[in-house]
XYZ file of C-alpha atoms in Angstrom:
273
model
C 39.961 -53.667 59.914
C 39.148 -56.880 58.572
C 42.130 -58.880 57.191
C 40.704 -59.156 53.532
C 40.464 -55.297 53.686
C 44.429 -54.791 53.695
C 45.507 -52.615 50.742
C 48.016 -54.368 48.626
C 49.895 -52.636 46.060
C 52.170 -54.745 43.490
C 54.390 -53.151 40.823
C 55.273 -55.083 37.871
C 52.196 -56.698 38.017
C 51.505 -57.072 33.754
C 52.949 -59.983 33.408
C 54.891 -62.954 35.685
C 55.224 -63.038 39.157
C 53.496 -60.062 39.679
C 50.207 -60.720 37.695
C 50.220 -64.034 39.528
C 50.622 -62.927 43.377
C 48.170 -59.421 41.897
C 45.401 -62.299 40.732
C 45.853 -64.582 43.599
C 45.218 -61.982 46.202
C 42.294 -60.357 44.763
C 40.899 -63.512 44.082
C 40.889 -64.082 48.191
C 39.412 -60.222 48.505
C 42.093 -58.268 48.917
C 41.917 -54.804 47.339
C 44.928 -54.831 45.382
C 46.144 -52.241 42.820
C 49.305 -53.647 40.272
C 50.924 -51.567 37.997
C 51.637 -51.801 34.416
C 54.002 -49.658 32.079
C 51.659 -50.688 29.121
C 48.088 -48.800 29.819
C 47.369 -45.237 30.026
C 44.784 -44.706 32.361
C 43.181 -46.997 35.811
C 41.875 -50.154 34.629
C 39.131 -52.239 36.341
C 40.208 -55.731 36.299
C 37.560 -57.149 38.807
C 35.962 -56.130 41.837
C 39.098 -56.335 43.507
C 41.921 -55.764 40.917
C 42.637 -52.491 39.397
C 45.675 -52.139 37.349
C 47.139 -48.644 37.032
C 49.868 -47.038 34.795
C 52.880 -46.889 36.323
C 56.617 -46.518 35.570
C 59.297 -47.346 38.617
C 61.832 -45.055 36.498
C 60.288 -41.889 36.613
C 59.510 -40.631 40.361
C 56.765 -38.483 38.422
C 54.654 -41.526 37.839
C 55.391 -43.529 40.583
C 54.251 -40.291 42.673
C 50.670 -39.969 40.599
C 50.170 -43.828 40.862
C 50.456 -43.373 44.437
C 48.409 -40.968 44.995
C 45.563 -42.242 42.636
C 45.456 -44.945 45.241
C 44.831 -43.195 47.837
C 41.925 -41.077 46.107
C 40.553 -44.347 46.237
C 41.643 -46.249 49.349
C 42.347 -43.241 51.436
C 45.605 -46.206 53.138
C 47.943 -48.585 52.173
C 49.148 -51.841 53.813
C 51.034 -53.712 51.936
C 53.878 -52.391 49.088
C 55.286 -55.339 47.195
C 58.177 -54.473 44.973
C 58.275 -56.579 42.210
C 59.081 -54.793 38.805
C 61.914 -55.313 37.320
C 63.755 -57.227 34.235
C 67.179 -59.124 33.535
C 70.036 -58.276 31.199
C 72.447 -61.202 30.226
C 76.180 -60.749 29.015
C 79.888 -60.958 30.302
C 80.770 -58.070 32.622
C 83.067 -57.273 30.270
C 80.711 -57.219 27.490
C 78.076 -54.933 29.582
C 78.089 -50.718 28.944
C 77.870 -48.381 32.040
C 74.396 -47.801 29.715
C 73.326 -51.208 30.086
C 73.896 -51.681 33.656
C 72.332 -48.365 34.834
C 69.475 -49.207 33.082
C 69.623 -52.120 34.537
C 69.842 -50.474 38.256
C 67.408 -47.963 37.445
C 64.622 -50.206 37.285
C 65.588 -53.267 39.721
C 67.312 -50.882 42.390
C 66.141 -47.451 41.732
C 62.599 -48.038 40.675
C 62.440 -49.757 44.489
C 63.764 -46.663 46.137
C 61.376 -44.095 44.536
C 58.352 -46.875 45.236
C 59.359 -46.516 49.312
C 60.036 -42.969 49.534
C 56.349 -42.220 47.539
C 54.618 -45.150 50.531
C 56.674 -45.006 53.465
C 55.476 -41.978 54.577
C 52.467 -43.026 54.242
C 53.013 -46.244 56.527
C 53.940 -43.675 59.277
C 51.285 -42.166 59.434
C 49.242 -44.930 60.067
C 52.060 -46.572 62.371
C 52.175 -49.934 60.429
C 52.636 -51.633 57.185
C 54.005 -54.319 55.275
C 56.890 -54.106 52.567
C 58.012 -56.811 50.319
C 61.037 -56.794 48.302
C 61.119 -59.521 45.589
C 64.828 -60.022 45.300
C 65.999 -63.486 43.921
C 68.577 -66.309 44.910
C 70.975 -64.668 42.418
C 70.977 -61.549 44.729
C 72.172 -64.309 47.502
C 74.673 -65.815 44.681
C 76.645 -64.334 42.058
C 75.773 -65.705 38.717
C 78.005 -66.191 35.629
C 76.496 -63.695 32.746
C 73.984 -62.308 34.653
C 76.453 -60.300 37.075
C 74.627 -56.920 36.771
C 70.851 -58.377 37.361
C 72.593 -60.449 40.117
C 74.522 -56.890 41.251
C 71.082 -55.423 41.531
C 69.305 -58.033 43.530
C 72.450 -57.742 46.279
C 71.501 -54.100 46.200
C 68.112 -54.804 47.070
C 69.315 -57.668 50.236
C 71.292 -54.903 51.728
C 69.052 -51.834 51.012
C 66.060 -54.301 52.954
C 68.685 -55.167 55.589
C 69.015 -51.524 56.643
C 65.088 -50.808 55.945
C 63.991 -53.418 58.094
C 65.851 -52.016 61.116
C 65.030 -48.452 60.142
C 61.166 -48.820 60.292
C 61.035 -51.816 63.470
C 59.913 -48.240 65.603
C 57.221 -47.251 62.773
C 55.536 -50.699 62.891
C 56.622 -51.326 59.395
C 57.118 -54.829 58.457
C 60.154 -55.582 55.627
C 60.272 -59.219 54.183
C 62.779 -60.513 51.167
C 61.369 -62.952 48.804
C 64.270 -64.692 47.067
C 62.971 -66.765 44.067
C 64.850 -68.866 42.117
C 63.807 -70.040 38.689
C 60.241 -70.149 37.775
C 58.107 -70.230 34.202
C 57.418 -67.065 33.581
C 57.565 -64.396 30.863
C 61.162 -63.247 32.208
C 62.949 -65.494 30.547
C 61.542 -64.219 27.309
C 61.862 -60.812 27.643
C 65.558 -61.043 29.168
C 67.992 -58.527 27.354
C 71.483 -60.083 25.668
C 74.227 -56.742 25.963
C 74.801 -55.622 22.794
C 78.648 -56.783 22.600
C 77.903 -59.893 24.025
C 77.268 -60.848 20.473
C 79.950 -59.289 19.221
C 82.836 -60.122 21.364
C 84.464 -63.422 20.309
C 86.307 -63.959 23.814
C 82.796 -65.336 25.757
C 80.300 -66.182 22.966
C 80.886 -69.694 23.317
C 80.859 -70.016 27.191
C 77.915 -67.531 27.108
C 75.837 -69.306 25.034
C 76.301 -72.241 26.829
C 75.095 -71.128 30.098
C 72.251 -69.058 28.993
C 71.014 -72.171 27.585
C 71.033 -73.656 30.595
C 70.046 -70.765 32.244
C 66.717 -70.686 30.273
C 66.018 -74.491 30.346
C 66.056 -74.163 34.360
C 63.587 -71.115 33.990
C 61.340 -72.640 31.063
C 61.581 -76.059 33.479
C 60.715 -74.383 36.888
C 57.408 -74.118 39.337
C 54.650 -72.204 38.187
C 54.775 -68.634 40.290
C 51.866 -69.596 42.018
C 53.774 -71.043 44.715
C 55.252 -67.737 44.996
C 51.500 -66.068 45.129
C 50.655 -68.483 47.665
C 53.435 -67.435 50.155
C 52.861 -63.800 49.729
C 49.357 -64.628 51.600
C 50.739 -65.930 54.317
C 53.402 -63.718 54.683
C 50.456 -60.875 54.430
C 48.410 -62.952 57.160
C 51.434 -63.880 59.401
C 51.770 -61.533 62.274
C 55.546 -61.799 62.695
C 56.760 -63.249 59.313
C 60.689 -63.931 59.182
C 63.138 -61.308 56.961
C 64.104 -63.790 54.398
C 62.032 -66.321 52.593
C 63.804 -68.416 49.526
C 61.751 -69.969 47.044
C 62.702 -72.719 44.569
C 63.978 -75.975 43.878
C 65.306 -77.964 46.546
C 68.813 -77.521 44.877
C 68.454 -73.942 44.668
C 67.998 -73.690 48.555
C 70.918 -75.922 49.022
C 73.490 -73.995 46.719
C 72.292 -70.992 49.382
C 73.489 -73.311 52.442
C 76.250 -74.635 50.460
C 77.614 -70.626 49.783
C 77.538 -69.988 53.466
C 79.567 -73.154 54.276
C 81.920 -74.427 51.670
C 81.894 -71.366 49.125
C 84.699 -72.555 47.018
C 82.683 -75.503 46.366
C 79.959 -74.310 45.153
C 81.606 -72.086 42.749
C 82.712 -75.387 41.210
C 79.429 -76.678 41.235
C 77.884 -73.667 39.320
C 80.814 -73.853 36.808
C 79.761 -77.324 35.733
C 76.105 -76.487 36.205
C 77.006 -73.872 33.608
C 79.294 -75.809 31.461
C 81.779 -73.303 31.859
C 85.789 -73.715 31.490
């Protein structure tokens, strides 16, 4: 098979990172199919980018996505997991609602995408998944603990995968990201008593603001397209790969060295007390 021919499947792929890294690959020849929650029926985007409806929270219609696919493919080769959105509020000020909604698209919309395509995989003894977790799944961060809760999830859940499938011939690779433009920080969601609750508002608002000004002031994902490629061309490609500002990678070093550091260094990033 050639190495163009590889089929690449991308959920989330509407808007962001995915649309980016969907784009970028067909653009190079890849067939790749991206999902979207917001059409109702296969859409030809190009020659080599078909988007088809898809929502990670019902196993129904990640299961008929799936198998539309392979109506037309007939294999799969590469699975990149990439929907998914943020909440933002005090843990306090976060519902069990609000964070299993949260889980059911970043952690459990992940799960039903591998057990519809691993199977698959096995059959043909070899494939490719990519989990786009984040640096906050590598670091806690203040009012964001339940998207950050969900991208840990998705480190350890790839951490067992990867030595799960090593006899199937089934690649797993982490993509950690840290802040980038896209439409993410738009379509974040505050908890509801986060703008109620008196006891965090002003902290909050403090660090969301600087929480979107380091998203709004980020690298395009391009970057981010650009090193799924390789990743999809490399052979062997490492388990982890963060992405980001040089800073970014550093706070990672700095949490496996001097951790109680760093924690001050995010609470004055943050502007918190």
């Amino acid at each position: 098979m050639k190495e163009n021919r590889k089929v690449i499947f991308i959920t989330g792929a509407s808007s962001g990172i995915g649309k980016t890294c969907a784009e970028h690959l067909a653009n190079k020849g890849y067939p790749v199919y991206g999902t979207s929650r917001k059409i109702n029926s296969p859409t030809t985007i190009s020659d080599s980018l078909t988007m088809i409806p898809m929502d990670v929270n019902s196993t129904d219609s990640v299961r008929d996505g799936i198998r539309y696919l392979l109506t037309k493919e007939k294999r799969l080769d590469v699975v990149v997991n990439n929907a998914g959105f943020g909440i933002a509020g005090a843990i306090e000020d976060t519902t069990v609602e609000e964070a299993k909604a949260q889980f059911e698209t970043n952690f459990f919309g992940v799960l039903r995408v591998l057990r519809e395509t691993l199977p698959i995989m096995r059959k043909q003894a070899g494939g490719l998944i990519v989990n786009i977790s984040s640096i906050a799944g590598l670091i806690g961060l203040p009012y964001q603990g339940l998207y950050s809760a969900t991208k840990f999830a998705i480190e350890g859940l790839s951490e067992a995968l990867r030595m799960e499938l090593k006899r199937f011939k089934i690649k797993v690779v982490l993509i950690e990201p840290g802040d980038f433009q896209t439409q993410f920080t738009a379509n974040r969601q505050k908890t509801i008593d986060s703008q109620k609750n008196q006891a965090y508002q002003e902290d909050f608002a403090k660090a969301l603001a600087v929480i979107e000004n380091d998203e709004q002031n980020g690298a395009q994902p391009q970057e981010i397209a650009s090193l799924l490629e390789k990743i999809i061309k490399d052979p062997a490609p490492r388990f982890r790969y963060t992405v980001g500002p040089f800073s970014e990678k550093l706070a990672v070093l700095l949490k496996r060295i001097m951790p109680s550091q760093l924690e001050s260094i995010l609470m004055k990033h943050y502007q918190l007390r």
